[in-house]
mmCIF file of N, CA and C in Angstrom:
data_model
loop_
_atom_site.group_PDB
_atom_site.id
_atom_site.type_symbol
_atom_site.label_atom_id
_atom_site.label_comp_id
_atom_site.label_asym_id
_atom_site.label_seq_id
_atom_site.Cartn_x
_atom_site.Cartn_y
_atom_site.Cartn_z
ATOM 1 N N PRO A 186 28.779 -27.244 -7.109
ATOM 2 C CA PRO A 186 30.514 -26.836 -8.391
ATOM 3 C C PRO A 186 29.571 -25.904 -9.615
ATOM 4 N N VAL A 187 30.151 -24.789 -9.821
ATOM 5 C CA VAL A 187 30.152 -23.885 -11.154
ATOM 6 C C VAL A 187 30.163 -24.629 -12.141
ATOM 7 N N SER A 188 28.865 -24.381 -12.628
ATOM 8 C CA SER A 188 27.714 -25.057 -13.501
ATOM 9 C C SER A 188 28.802 -24.788 -15.388
ATOM 10 N N GLY A 189 28.172 -25.288 -16.233
ATOM 11 C CA GLY A 189 28.824 -24.755 -17.672
ATOM 12 C C GLY A 189 30.433 -24.821 -17.712
ATOM 13 N N GLY A 190 30.713 -24.403 -19.357
ATOM 14 C CA GLY A 190 32.070 -24.267 -19.400
ATOM 15 C C GLY A 190 31.726 -22.879 -20.465
ATOM 16 N N LEU A 191 33.437 -23.518 -20.648
ATOM 17 C CA LEU A 191 33.497 -21.831 -21.914
ATOM 18 C C LEU A 191 32.595 -21.715 -23.012
ATOM 19 N N PRO A 192 31.647 -21.060 -23.765
ATOM 20 C CA PRO A 192 31.065 -20.661 -24.567
ATOM 21 C C PRO A 192 31.980 -21.819 -26.180
ATOM 22 N N GLY A 193 31.185 -22.970 -26.848
ATOM 23 C CA GLY A 193 31.470 -22.714 -27.796
ATOM 24 C C GLY A 193 31.449 -24.588 -27.252
ATOM 25 N N ASN A 194 31.928 -25.020 -26.783
ATOM 26 C CA ASN A 194 32.123 -26.799 -26.082
ATOM 27 C C ASN A 194 30.957 -26.746 -24.965
ATOM 28 N N GLY A 195 29.218 -27.317 -25.727
ATOM 29 C CA GLY A 195 28.260 -27.608 -25.513
ATOM 30 C C GLY A 195 27.801 -27.384 -24.339
ATOM 31 N N GLY A 196 28.698 -26.639 -23.290
ATOM 32 C CA GLY A 196 27.788 -26.633 -21.512
ATOM 33 C C GLY A 196 28.564 -27.069 -21.084
ATOM 34 N N MET A 197 29.853 -28.094 -21.466
ATOM 35 C CA MET A 197 30.741 -29.338 -21.264
ATOM 36 C C MET A 197 31.751 -28.834 -20.111
ATOM 37 N N ALA A 198 32.554 -28.034 -19.023
ATOM 38 C CA ALA A 198 33.231 -28.355 -19.044
ATOM 39 C C ALA A 198 35.040 -29.007 -18.316
ATOM 40 N N SER A 199 35.620 -28.599 -19.369
ATOM 41 C CA SER A 199 36.762 -30.503 -19.140
ATOM 42 C C SER A 199 37.707 -29.523 -17.822
ATOM 43 N N PRO A 200 37.571 -30.707 -16.980
ATOM 44 C CA PRO A 200 38.404 -30.653 -15.349
ATOM 45 C C PRO A 200 39.456 -29.321 -15.460
ATOM 46 N N GLN A 201 39.412 -28.544 -16.491
ATOM 47 C CA GLN A 201 40.423 -27.495 -16.304
ATOM 48 C C GLN A 201 39.625 -26.597 -16.469
ATOM 49 N N GLU A 202 38.476 -26.434 -16.977
ATOM 50 C CA GLU A 202 37.757 -25.470 -17.393
ATOM 51 C C GLU A 202 37.089 -25.883 -15.684
ATOM 52 N N GLN A 203 36.666 -26.324 -15.400
ATOM 53 C CA GLN A 203 36.023 -26.325 -14.396
ATOM 54 C C GLN A 203 36.892 -25.678 -12.886
ATOM 55 N N GLU A 204 38.010 -26.337 -12.621
ATOM 56 C CA GLU A 204 38.876 -26.192 -12.065
ATOM 57 C C GLU A 204 39.272 -24.437 -11.912
ATOM 58 N N ALA A 205 39.071 -23.424 -12.803
ATOM 59 C CA ALA A 205 38.294 -22.214 -13.486
ATOM 60 C C ALA A 205 38.023 -21.842 -13.351
ATOM 61 N N LEU A 206 36.900 -21.791 -13.462
ATOM 62 C CA LEU A 206 35.782 -21.678 -12.877
ATOM 63 C C LEU A 206 34.624 -21.583 -11.502
ATOM 64 N N GLU A 207 35.654 -22.453 -10.704
ATOM 65 C CA GLU A 207 35.095 -22.316 -9.488
ATOM 66 C C GLU A 207 36.330 -21.720 -8.789
ATOM 67 N N TYR A 208 37.399 -21.867 -9.155
ATOM 68 C CA TYR A 208 38.136 -20.652 -8.535
ATOM 69 C C TYR A 208 38.324 -19.287 -8.813
ATOM 70 N N LEU A 209 37.395 -18.765 -10.070
ATOM 71 C CA LEU A 209 37.222 -17.881 -10.163
ATOM 72 C C LEU A 209 35.277 -16.671 -8.979
ATOM 73 N N ALA A 210 34.900 -18.325 -8.876
ATOM 74 C CA ALA A 210 33.214 -17.949 -8.590
ATOM 75 C C ALA A 210 34.365 -17.858 -6.657
ATOM 76 N N GLU A 211 35.068 -18.900 -6.564
ATOM 77 C CA GLU A 211 35.193 -18.546 -4.626
ATOM 78 C C GLU A 211 35.550 -17.097 -4.753
ATOM 79 N N HIS A 212 36.774 -17.152 -6.254
ATOM 80 C CA HIS A 212 37.240 -15.244 -5.543
ATOM 81 C C HIS A 212 36.866 -14.257 -5.875
ATOM 82 N N GLN A 213 35.412 -14.323 -6.271
ATOM 83 C CA GLN A 213 34.215 -13.430 -6.615
ATOM 84 C C GLN A 213 35.403 -12.110 -7.963
ATOM 85 N N ILE A 214 35.355 -13.159 -8.586
ATOM 86 C CA ILE A 214 36.582 -12.424 -9.762
ATOM 87 C C ILE A 214 35.921 -11.989 -10.352
ATOM 88 N N LEU A 215 34.817 -12.665 -11.254
ATOM 89 C CA LEU A 215 33.450 -12.214 -12.049
ATOM 90 C C LEU A 215 32.682 -10.841 -11.857
ATOM 91 N N GLU A 216 32.756 -10.817 -10.545
ATOM 92 C CA GLU A 216 31.891 -9.598 -10.220
ATOM 93 C C GLU A 216 32.660 -8.815 -9.677
ATOM 94 N N LEU A 217 34.335 -8.876 -9.543
ATOM 95 C CA LEU A 217 34.682 -7.856 -9.599
ATOM 96 C C LEU A 217 35.092 -6.752 -10.592
ATOM 97 N N ILE A 218 34.955 -7.848 -11.211
ATOM 98 C CA ILE A 218 35.623 -7.642 -13.053
ATOM 99 C C ILE A 218 34.666 -6.156 -13.900
ATOM 100 N N ASP A 219 33.203 -6.931 -13.380
ATOM 101 C CA ASP A 219 32.169 -6.456 -13.858
ATOM 102 C C ASP A 219 31.982 -4.990 -12.303
ATOM 103 N N SER A 220 32.325 -5.064 -11.301
ATOM 104 C CA SER A 220 32.119 -4.364 -10.945
ATOM 105 C C SER A 220 33.272 -2.960 -11.086
ATOM 106 N N LEU A 221 34.771 -3.301 -11.719
ATOM 107 C CA LEU A 221 35.085 -1.700 -12.298
ATOM 108 C C LEU A 221 35.290 -1.749 -13.904
ATOM 109 N N THR A 222 34.364 -2.550 -14.387
ATOM 110 C CA THR A 222 34.180 -2.097 -15.503
ATOM 111 C C THR A 222 32.784 -0.956 -15.696
ATOM 112 N N SER A 223 31.843 -1.325 -14.821
ATOM 113 C CA SER A 223 30.541 -0.212 -14.400
ATOM 114 C C SER A 223 31.280 1.318 -14.143
ATOM 115 N N MET A 224 32.368 0.860 -13.205
ATOM 116 C CA MET A 224 32.700 2.229 -12.765
ATOM 117 C C MET A 224 33.384 2.848 -14.216
ATOM 118 N N LEU A 225 33.817 2.570 -14.344
ATOM 119 C CA LEU A 225 34.916 2.676 -15.042
ATOM 120 C C LEU A 225 34.178 3.271 -17.048
ATOM 121 N N LEU A 226 33.101 2.661 -16.647
ATOM 122 C CA LEU A 226 32.365 3.158 -18.134
ATOM 123 C C LEU A 226 31.208 5.036 -17.451
ATOM 124 N N TYR A 227 31.063 4.342 -16.193
ATOM 125 C CA TYR A 227 30.183 5.338 -15.890
ATOM 126 C C TYR A 227 31.332 6.708 -15.893
ATOM 127 N N HIS A 228 32.134 6.525 -15.145
ATOM 128 C CA HIS A 228 33.188 7.645 -14.964
ATOM 129 C C HIS A 228 34.517 7.925 -16.118
ATOM 130 N N ARG A 229 34.497 7.107 -16.886
ATOM 131 C CA ARG A 229 35.316 7.655 -18.557
ATOM 132 C C ARG A 229 36.556 8.424 -18.016
ATOM 133 N N PRO A 230 37.406 8.240 -17.300
ATOM 134 C CA PRO A 230 38.618 8.242 -16.916
ATOM 135 C C PRO A 230 39.432 8.647 -18.264
ATOM 136 N N ALA A 231 40.899 10.142 -17.521
ATOM 137 C CA ALA A 231 41.273 10.307 -18.573
ATOM 138 C C ALA A 231 42.590 9.114 -19.039
ATOM 139 N N LYS A 232 42.424 8.848 -18.057
ATOM 140 C CA LYS A 232 43.476 7.610 -17.061
ATOM 141 C C LYS A 232 43.198 5.946 -16.657
ATOM 142 N N PRO A 233 42.330 4.934 -17.576
ATOM 143 C CA PRO A 233 41.434 4.519 -17.327
ATOM 144 C C PRO A 233 42.744 3.512 -15.972
ATOM 145 N N LEU A 234 43.815 3.039 -16.496
ATOM 146 C CA LEU A 234 44.325 2.247 -16.013
ATOM 147 C C LEU A 234 45.053 2.904 -14.616
ATOM 148 N N GLU A 235 44.899 4.194 -14.353
ATOM 149 C CA GLU A 235 45.859 4.591 -13.468
ATOM 150 C C GLU A 235 44.132 4.636 -12.273
ATOM 151 N N PHE A 236 43.192 4.857 -12.602
ATOM 152 C CA PHE A 236 41.859 4.195 -12.270
ATOM 153 C C PHE A 236 41.746 3.205 -11.666
ATOM 154 N N LEU A 237 41.756 2.053 -12.326
ATOM 155 C CA LEU A 237 41.190 1.301 -11.952
ATOM 156 C C LEU A 237 42.723 0.627 -10.546
ATOM 157 N N ILE A 238 43.582 0.952 -10.564
ATOM 158 C CA ILE A 238 44.732 0.831 -9.832
ATOM 159 C C ILE A 238 44.248 0.999 -7.796
ATOM 160 N N GLY A 239 43.562 2.706 -8.636
ATOM 161 C CA GLY A 239 43.150 3.704 -7.548
ATOM 162 C C GLY A 239 41.753 2.834 -7.204
ATOM 163 N N GLN A 240 41.043 2.676 -7.484
ATOM 164 C CA GLN A 240 39.777 1.409 -7.118
ATOM 165 C C GLN A 240 40.428 0.434 -6.456
ATOM 166 N N LEU A 241 41.227 -0.278 -7.263
ATOM 167 C CA LEU A 241 41.613 -1.709 -6.918
ATOM 168 C C LEU A 241 42.562 -1.441 -5.201
ATOM 169 N N GLU A 242 43.192 -0.334 -5.077
ATOM 170 C CA GLU A 242 43.806 0.322 -3.962
ATOM 171 C C GLU A 242 42.915 0.149 -2.491
ATOM 172 N N GLN A 243 41.500 1.050 -3.325
ATOM 173 C CA GLN A 243 40.111 1.467 -2.504
ATOM 174 C C GLN A 243 39.589 0.670 -1.922
ATOM 175 N N LEU A 244 39.958 -0.737 -2.667
ATOM 176 C CA LEU A 244 39.179 -1.399 -2.082
ATOM 177 C C LEU A 244 39.611 -2.453 -1.261
ATOM 178 N N LYS A 245 41.061 -2.535 -1.321
ATOM 179 C CA LYS A 245 41.973 -3.089 -0.328
ATOM 180 C C LYS A 245 41.662 -2.293 0.471
ATOM 181 N N VAL A 246 41.835 -1.011 0.966
ATOM 182 C CA VAL A 246 41.692 -0.456 1.725
ATOM 183 C C VAL A 246 40.212 -0.754 2.487
ATOM 184 N N ALA A 247 39.761 -0.351 2.290
ATOM 185 C CA ALA A 247 37.790 -0.983 2.619
ATOM 186 C C ALA A 247 38.277 -1.977 3.032
ATOM 187 N N LYS A 248 37.851 -3.624 2.703
ATOM 188 C CA LYS A 248 38.396 -4.211 3.277
ATOM 189 C C LYS A 248 39.326 -4.832 4.809
ATOM 190 N N THR A 249 40.396 -3.794 4.808
ATOM 191 C CA THR A 249 40.707 -3.288 5.575
ATOM 192 C C THR A 249 40.123 -2.713 6.205
ATOM 193 N N ILE A 250 38.843 -2.132 6.848
ATOM 194 C CA ILE A 250 38.259 -1.142 7.299
ATOM 195 C C ILE A 250 37.193 -1.138 7.658
ATOM 196 N N GLN A 251 36.584 -2.178 6.623
ATOM 197 C CA GLN A 251 35.207 -2.714 6.479
ATOM 198 C C GLN A 251 34.220 -1.689 6.194
ATOM 199 N N LYS A 252 35.009 -0.479 6.123
ATOM 200 C CA LYS A 252 33.665 0.944 4.767
ATOM 201 C C LYS A 252 34.621 1.420 3.761
ATOM 202 N N ASN A 253 33.987 2.261 3.437
ATOM 203 C CA ASN A 253 33.888 3.374 1.761
ATOM 204 C C ASN A 253 34.424 2.447 0.857
ATOM 205 N N TYR A 254 33.554 1.135 0.386
ATOM 206 C CA TYR A 254 33.269 0.293 -0.745
ATOM 207 C C TYR A 254 33.843 1.678 -1.683
ATOM 208 N N PRO A 255 34.381 0.962 -2.549
ATOM 209 C CA PRO A 255 34.450 0.966 -4.449
ATOM 210 C C PRO A 255 32.577 1.801 -4.527
ATOM 211 N N CYS A 256 31.795 2.418 -4.867
ATOM 212 C CA CYS A 256 30.526 2.353 -5.501
ATOM 213 C C CYS A 256 30.435 2.542 -6.726
ATOM 214 N N LEU A 257 29.695 1.956 -7.550
ATOM 215 C CA LEU A 257 29.142 3.431 -8.764
ATOM 216 C C LEU A 257 27.985 4.269 -8.337
ATOM 217 N N PHE A 258 27.483 4.528 -7.389
ATOM 218 C CA PHE A 258 25.851 4.976 -7.173
ATOM 219 C C PHE A 258 26.211 5.466 -5.539
ATOM 220 N N ASP A 259 26.224 6.730 -5.569
ATOM 221 C CA ASP A 259 26.129 7.511 -4.018
ATOM 222 C C ASP A 259 24.983 8.416 -3.761
ATOM 223 N N GLU A 260 24.931 8.930 -2.731
ATOM 224 C CA GLU A 260 23.723 10.009 -1.921
ATOM 225 C C GLU A 260 23.010 10.507 -3.319
ATOM 226 N N SER A 261 23.768 10.997 -3.626
ATOM 227 C CA SER A 261 22.985 11.930 -4.802
ATOM 228 C C SER A 261 21.751 11.123 -5.466
ATOM 229 N N ASN A 262 22.703 9.473 -5.751
ATOM 230 C CA ASN A 262 22.036 8.799 -6.754
ATOM 231 C C ASN A 262 20.454 7.749 -6.615
ATOM 232 N N LEU A 263 20.744 7.548 -5.126
ATOM 233 C CA LEU A 263 19.946 7.071 -4.657
ATOM 234 C C LEU A 263 18.720 8.369 -4.158
ATOM 235 N N ASP A 264 18.837 9.266 -4.565
ATOM 236 C CA ASP A 264 17.895 10.431 -3.863
ATOM 237 C C ASP A 264 17.588 10.617 -5.113
ATOM 238 N N ALA A 265 17.884 10.811 -6.701
ATOM 239 C CA ALA A 265 17.367 10.901 -7.810
ATOM 240 C C ALA A 265 16.595 9.600 -7.792
ATOM 241 N N VAL A 266 16.946 8.565 -8.010
ATOM 242 C CA VAL A 266 15.422 7.458 -8.329
ATOM 243 C C VAL A 266 14.567 7.435 -7.331
ATOM 244 N N PHE A 267 15.042 7.715 -5.449
ATOM 245 C CA PHE A 267 13.611 7.677 -5.314
ATOM 246 C C PHE A 267 12.848 9.167 -5.133
ATOM 247 N N GLY A 268 13.409 9.887 -5.830
ATOM 248 C CA GLY A 268 13.083 11.200 -6.069
ATOM 249 C C GLY A 268 12.256 10.867 -8.187
ATOM 250 N N ILE A 269 12.864 10.301 -8.730
ATOM 251 C CA ILE A 269 12.214 10.171 -9.643
ATOM 252 C C ILE A 269 9.978 8.931 -10.030
ATOM 253 N N LEU A 270 10.415 7.899 -8.319
ATOM 254 C CA LEU A 270 9.051 7.468 -8.624
ATOM 255 C C LEU A 270 8.275 6.997 -7.726
ATOM 256 N N ASP A 271 9.046 9.484 -6.650
ATOM 257 C CA ASP A 271 7.830 9.698 -5.942
ATOM 258 C C ASP A 271 7.505 10.705 -6.592
ATOM 259 N N THR A 272 6.926 9.870 -7.640
ATOM 260 C CA THR A 272 6.609 11.371 -8.313
ATOM 261 C C THR A 272 5.476 12.488 -7.505
ATOM 262 N N THR A 273 4.369 12.176 -7.152
ATOM 263 C CA THR A 273 3.451 12.823 -6.235
ATOM 264 C C THR A 273 4.048 13.784 -5.596
ATOM 265 N N LYS A 274 5.259 13.656 -4.929
ATOM 266 C CA LYS A 274 6.492 14.256 -4.323
ATOM 267 C C LYS A 274 5.561 13.909 -2.495
ATOM 268 N N LYS A 275 4.830 12.805 -2.060
ATOM 269 C CA LYS A 275 4.575 12.428 -1.034
ATOM 270 C C LYS A 275 5.252 12.285 -0.011
ATOM 271 N N GLY A 276 6.544 11.508 -0.118
ATOM 272 C CA GLY A 276 7.153 11.513 0.923
ATOM 273 C C GLY A 276 7.082 9.742 0.577
ATOM 274 N N HIS A 277 7.121 8.736 -0.317
ATOM 275 C CA HIS A 277 7.607 7.410 -0.153
ATOM 276 C C HIS A 277 6.824 7.062 -1.283
ATOM 277 N N ILE A 278 7.859 5.652 -1.328
ATOM 278 C CA ILE A 278 7.407 5.509 -2.588
ATOM 279 C C ILE A 278 6.546 3.796 -2.419
ATOM 280 N N THR A 279 5.818 2.657 -3.126
ATOM 281 C CA THR A 279 5.041 1.481 -3.024
ATOM 282 C C THR A 279 6.352 0.252 -2.325
ATOM 283 N N LEU A 280 5.843 -0.230 -2.225
ATOM 284 C CA LEU A 280 6.597 -1.438 -1.958
ATOM 285 C C LEU A 280 6.896 -2.492 -3.559
ATOM 286 N N VAL A 281 6.619 -2.109 -4.423
ATOM 287 C CA VAL A 281 7.088 -2.847 -6.094
ATOM 288 C C VAL A 281 8.183 -1.820 -6.343
ATOM 289 N N GLN A 282 7.786 -0.963 -6.307
ATOM 290 C CA GLN A 282 8.644 0.500 -6.507
ATOM 291 C C GLN A 282 10.482 0.094 -5.650
ATOM 292 N N TYR A 283 9.728 0.049 -4.532
ATOM 293 C CA TYR A 283 11.080 -0.560 -4.244
ATOM 294 C C TYR A 283 12.134 -1.341 -3.885
ATOM 295 N N THR A 284 11.026 -2.495 -4.784
ATOM 296 C CA THR A 284 11.141 -4.073 -4.757
ATOM 297 C C THR A 284 11.975 -4.002 -5.757
ATOM 298 N N GLU A 285 11.792 -3.513 -7.259
ATOM 299 C CA GLU A 285 12.397 -3.028 -8.502
ATOM 300 C C GLU A 285 13.374 -1.861 -8.774
ATOM 301 N N ALA A 286 13.607 -0.998 -7.875
ATOM 302 C CA ALA A 286 14.547 0.577 -7.574
ATOM 303 C C ALA A 286 15.053 -0.196 -6.765
ATOM 304 N N LEU A 287 15.571 -1.680 -5.930
ATOM 305 C CA LEU A 287 16.664 -2.131 -5.788
ATOM 306 C C LEU A 287 17.004 -3.572 -6.566
ATOM 307 N N LYS A 288 16.278 -3.770 -7.759
ATOM 308 C CA LYS A 288 17.270 -4.361 -8.433
ATOM 309 C C LYS A 288 17.126 -4.438 -9.573
ATOM 310 N N THR A 289 16.889 -2.873 -9.917
ATOM 311 C CA THR A 289 17.450 -1.923 -10.986
ATOM 312 C C THR A 289 19.384 -1.873 -10.479
ATOM 313 N N LEU A 290 19.233 -1.524 -9.514
ATOM 314 C CA LEU A 290 20.287 -1.046 -8.795
ATOM 315 C C LEU A 290 21.570 -2.018 -9.498
ATOM 316 N N GLY A 291 20.799 -3.525 -8.852
ATOM 317 C CA GLY A 291 21.567 -4.641 -8.538
ATOM 318 C C GLY A 291 21.948 -4.919 -7.794
ATOM 319 N N VAL A 292 21.371 -4.427 -6.621
ATOM 320 C CA VAL A 292 20.988 -5.157 -5.528
ATOM 321 C C VAL A 292 20.828 -6.253 -5.320
ATOM 322 N N LYS A 293 20.285 -7.292 -4.832
ATOM 323 C CA LYS A 293 20.158 -9.244 -4.959
ATOM 324 C C LYS A 293 19.652 -8.909 -3.566
ATOM 325 N N ASP A 294 20.627 -8.550 -2.202
ATOM 326 C CA ASP A 294 20.387 -8.864 -0.922
ATOM 327 C C ASP A 294 19.630 -7.997 -0.639
ATOM 328 N N PHE A 295 18.404 -7.965 -0.184
ATOM 329 C CA PHE A 295 17.656 -7.054 0.879
ATOM 330 C C PHE A 295 16.107 -7.111 1.323
ATOM 331 N N ALA A 296 15.949 -6.080 2.464
ATOM 332 C CA ALA A 296 15.066 -6.645 3.169
ATOM 333 C C ALA A 296 13.941 -6.709 2.842
ATOM 334 N N LYS A 297 12.434 -8.135 2.442
ATOM 335 C CA LYS A 297 11.498 -7.353 1.284
ATOM 336 C C LYS A 297 10.015 -7.283 1.758
ATOM 337 N N GLU A 298 10.397 -7.110 2.884
ATOM 338 C CA GLU A 298 9.520 -6.470 4.080
ATOM 339 C C GLU A 298 10.341 -5.769 5.031
ATOM 340 N N PRO A 299 10.307 -3.889 3.732
ATOM 341 C CA PRO A 299 10.708 -3.557 5.421
ATOM 342 C C PRO A 299 9.297 -2.533 5.524
ATOM 343 N N SER A 300 9.919 -1.778 6.754
ATOM 344 C CA SER A 300 9.672 -1.025 7.657
ATOM 345 C C SER A 300 9.011 -0.075 6.993
ATOM 346 N N GLY A 301 7.472 -0.165 7.191
ATOM 347 C CA GLY A 301 6.900 1.240 5.827
ATOM 348 C C GLY A 301 5.744 -0.245 4.932
ATOM 349 N N ALA A 302 6.435 -1.447 4.704
ATOM 350 C CA ALA A 302 5.600 -2.467 3.959
ATOM 351 C C ALA A 302 4.608 -2.705 4.020
ATOM 352 N N ASP A 303 4.018 -2.799 5.287
ATOM 353 C CA ASP A 303 2.709 -3.278 5.560
ATOM 354 C C ASP A 303 1.329 -2.315 5.350
ATOM 355 N N ASP A 304 2.106 -1.210 4.773
ATOM 356 C CA ASP A 304 1.129 0.113 4.895
ATOM 357 C C ASP A 304 1.052 0.717 3.936
ATOM 358 N N ASN A 305 2.355 -0.280 2.289
ATOM 359 C CA ASN A 305 2.627 0.374 1.362
ATOM 360 C C ASN A 305 3.129 1.603 1.051
ATOM 361 N N LYS A 306 3.909 2.045 2.125
ATOM 362 C CA LYS A 306 4.509 3.213 1.918
ATOM 363 C C LYS A 306 6.255 3.156 3.065
ATOM 364 N N ILE A 307 6.600 2.922 1.438
ATOM 365 C CA ILE A 307 8.420 3.201 1.815
ATOM 366 C C ILE A 307 9.410 4.366 1.584
ATOM 367 N N ARG A 308 9.162 4.911 3.520
ATOM 368 C CA ARG A 308 9.847 5.642 3.134
ATOM 369 C C ARG A 308 11.442 6.157 2.547
ATOM 370 N N LEU A 309 11.794 7.283 2.283
ATOM 371 C CA LEU A 309 13.496 7.975 2.139
ATOM 372 C C LEU A 309 14.142 7.224 2.631
ATOM 373 N N ALA A 310 14.746 6.689 3.750
ATOM 374 C CA ALA A 310 15.441 6.557 4.801
ATOM 375 C C ALA A 310 15.600 5.294 4.645
ATOM 376 N N ILE A 311 14.177 4.436 4.538
ATOM 377 C CA ILE A 311 14.388 2.992 4.121
ATOM 378 C C ILE A 311 14.830 2.820 3.195
ATOM 379 N N PHE A 312 14.503 2.941 2.515
ATOM 380 C CA PHE A 312 14.793 2.997 0.732
ATOM 381 C C PHE A 312 16.374 3.503 0.455
ATOM 382 N N LYS A 313 16.861 4.559 1.251
ATOM 383 C CA LYS A 313 18.600 4.612 1.141
ATOM 384 C C LYS A 313 19.539 3.562 2.129
ATOM 385 N N ALA A 314 18.234 3.535 3.165
ATOM 386 C CA ALA A 314 19.686 2.236 3.813
ATOM 387 C C ALA A 314 19.483 1.356 3.349
ATOM 388 N N GLU A 315 18.606 0.521 2.423
ATOM 389 C CA GLU A 315 18.011 0.072 2.213
ATOM 390 C C GLU A 315 19.194 -0.522 0.497
ATOM 391 N N ALA A 316 19.380 0.437 -0.329
ATOM 392 C CA ALA A 316 20.232 0.322 -0.809
ATOM 393 C C ALA A 316 21.713 0.085 -0.434
ATOM 394 N N LYS A 317 21.902 1.377 0.894
ATOM 395 C CA LYS A 317 23.546 1.315 0.358
ATOM 396 C C LYS A 317 23.811 0.160 1.088
ATOM 397 N N ALA A 318 23.057 -0.562 2.241
ATOM 398 C CA ALA A 318 23.484 -1.855 2.617
ATOM 399 C C ALA A 318 23.608 -2.383 1.406
ATOM 400 N N GLY A 319 22.313 -3.019 1.077
ATOM 401 C CA GLY A 319 22.374 -4.129 -0.393
ATOM 402 C C GLY A 319 23.878 -3.428 -1.940
ATOM 403 N N LEU A 320 23.907 -2.454 -1.823
ATOM 404 C CA LEU A 320 25.020 -2.051 -2.564
ATOM 405 C C LEU A 320 26.554 -2.703 -1.692
ATOM 406 N N MET A 321 26.462 -2.189 -0.480
ATOM 407 C CA MET A 321 27.805 -2.290 0.681
ATOM 408 C C MET A 321 27.905 -3.587 0.274
ATOM 409 N N LYS A 322 26.859 -4.375 -0.247
ATOM 410 C CA LYS A 322 27.554 -6.043 0.431
ATOM 411 C C LYS A 322 27.744 -6.880 -0.871
ATOM 412 N N MET A 323 27.271 -5.752 -2.216
ATOM 413 C CA MET A 323 27.236 -6.121 -3.439
ATOM 414 C C MET A 323 28.890 -5.747 -3.870
ATOM 415 N N TYR A 324 29.596 -4.458 -3.558
ATOM 416 C CA TYR A 324 30.757 -4.074 -3.737
ATOM 417 C C TYR A 324 31.717 -4.562 -2.815
ATOM 418 N N SER A 325 31.257 -5.272 -1.362
ATOM 419 C CA SER A 325 32.221 -5.813 -0.989
ATOM 420 C C SER A 325 32.663 -7.189 -0.847
ATOM 421 N N PRO A 326 32.205 -7.847 -2.106
ATOM 422 C CA PRO A 326 32.120 -9.867 -0.999
ATOM 423 C C PRO A 326 33.879 -9.723 -1.976
ATOM 424 N N TYR A 327 34.371 -8.836 -2.078
ATOM 425 C CA TYR A 327 36.047 -9.420 -2.919
ATOM 426 C C TYR A 327 36.879 -10.157 -1.568
ATOM 427 N N LYS A 328 37.602 -11.410 -1.732
ATOM 428 C CA LYS A 328 38.328 -11.561 -0.025
ATOM 429 C C LYS A 328 39.763 -11.004 -1.089
ATOM 430 N N PRO A 329 40.388 -10.338 0.185
ATOM 431 C CA PRO A 329 41.418 -9.607 -0.199
ATOM 432 C C PRO A 329 42.864 -10.713 -0.587
ATOM 433 N N GLY A 330 43.971 -10.366 -0.852
ATOM 434 C CA GLY A 330 44.855 -10.765 -1.442
ATOM 435 C C GLY A 330 45.055 -12.263 -2.293
#
């Protein structure tokens, strides 16, 4: 069960609040709203409602074909993050940098010991593959319907 309640009631949820919290958790509504809000603030479209409708339509299509999920970060963003971390331009970052970068991007589910971890040299391709996979999982969990 989902713990907690609404603010101001001492953390105790009434049965109705508990049911509402479980519904939100089951359908991952709060994660969806958080994702949509992040994209809205990042892009700041002139027509926010149309933008949000477009994102929801894209999400619906993506769920059907299992790819092209709406995501805040693209290929160039991942290249930039890696480039910032690889200050000496050696083509790799440390395992600690890799882990912290993915956490900063909001990725929770990623390989803790990726290829290159043994010699503490995580290459761009590995970083991007893990980031993309994690971001896809992050932006794709919403149940259709």
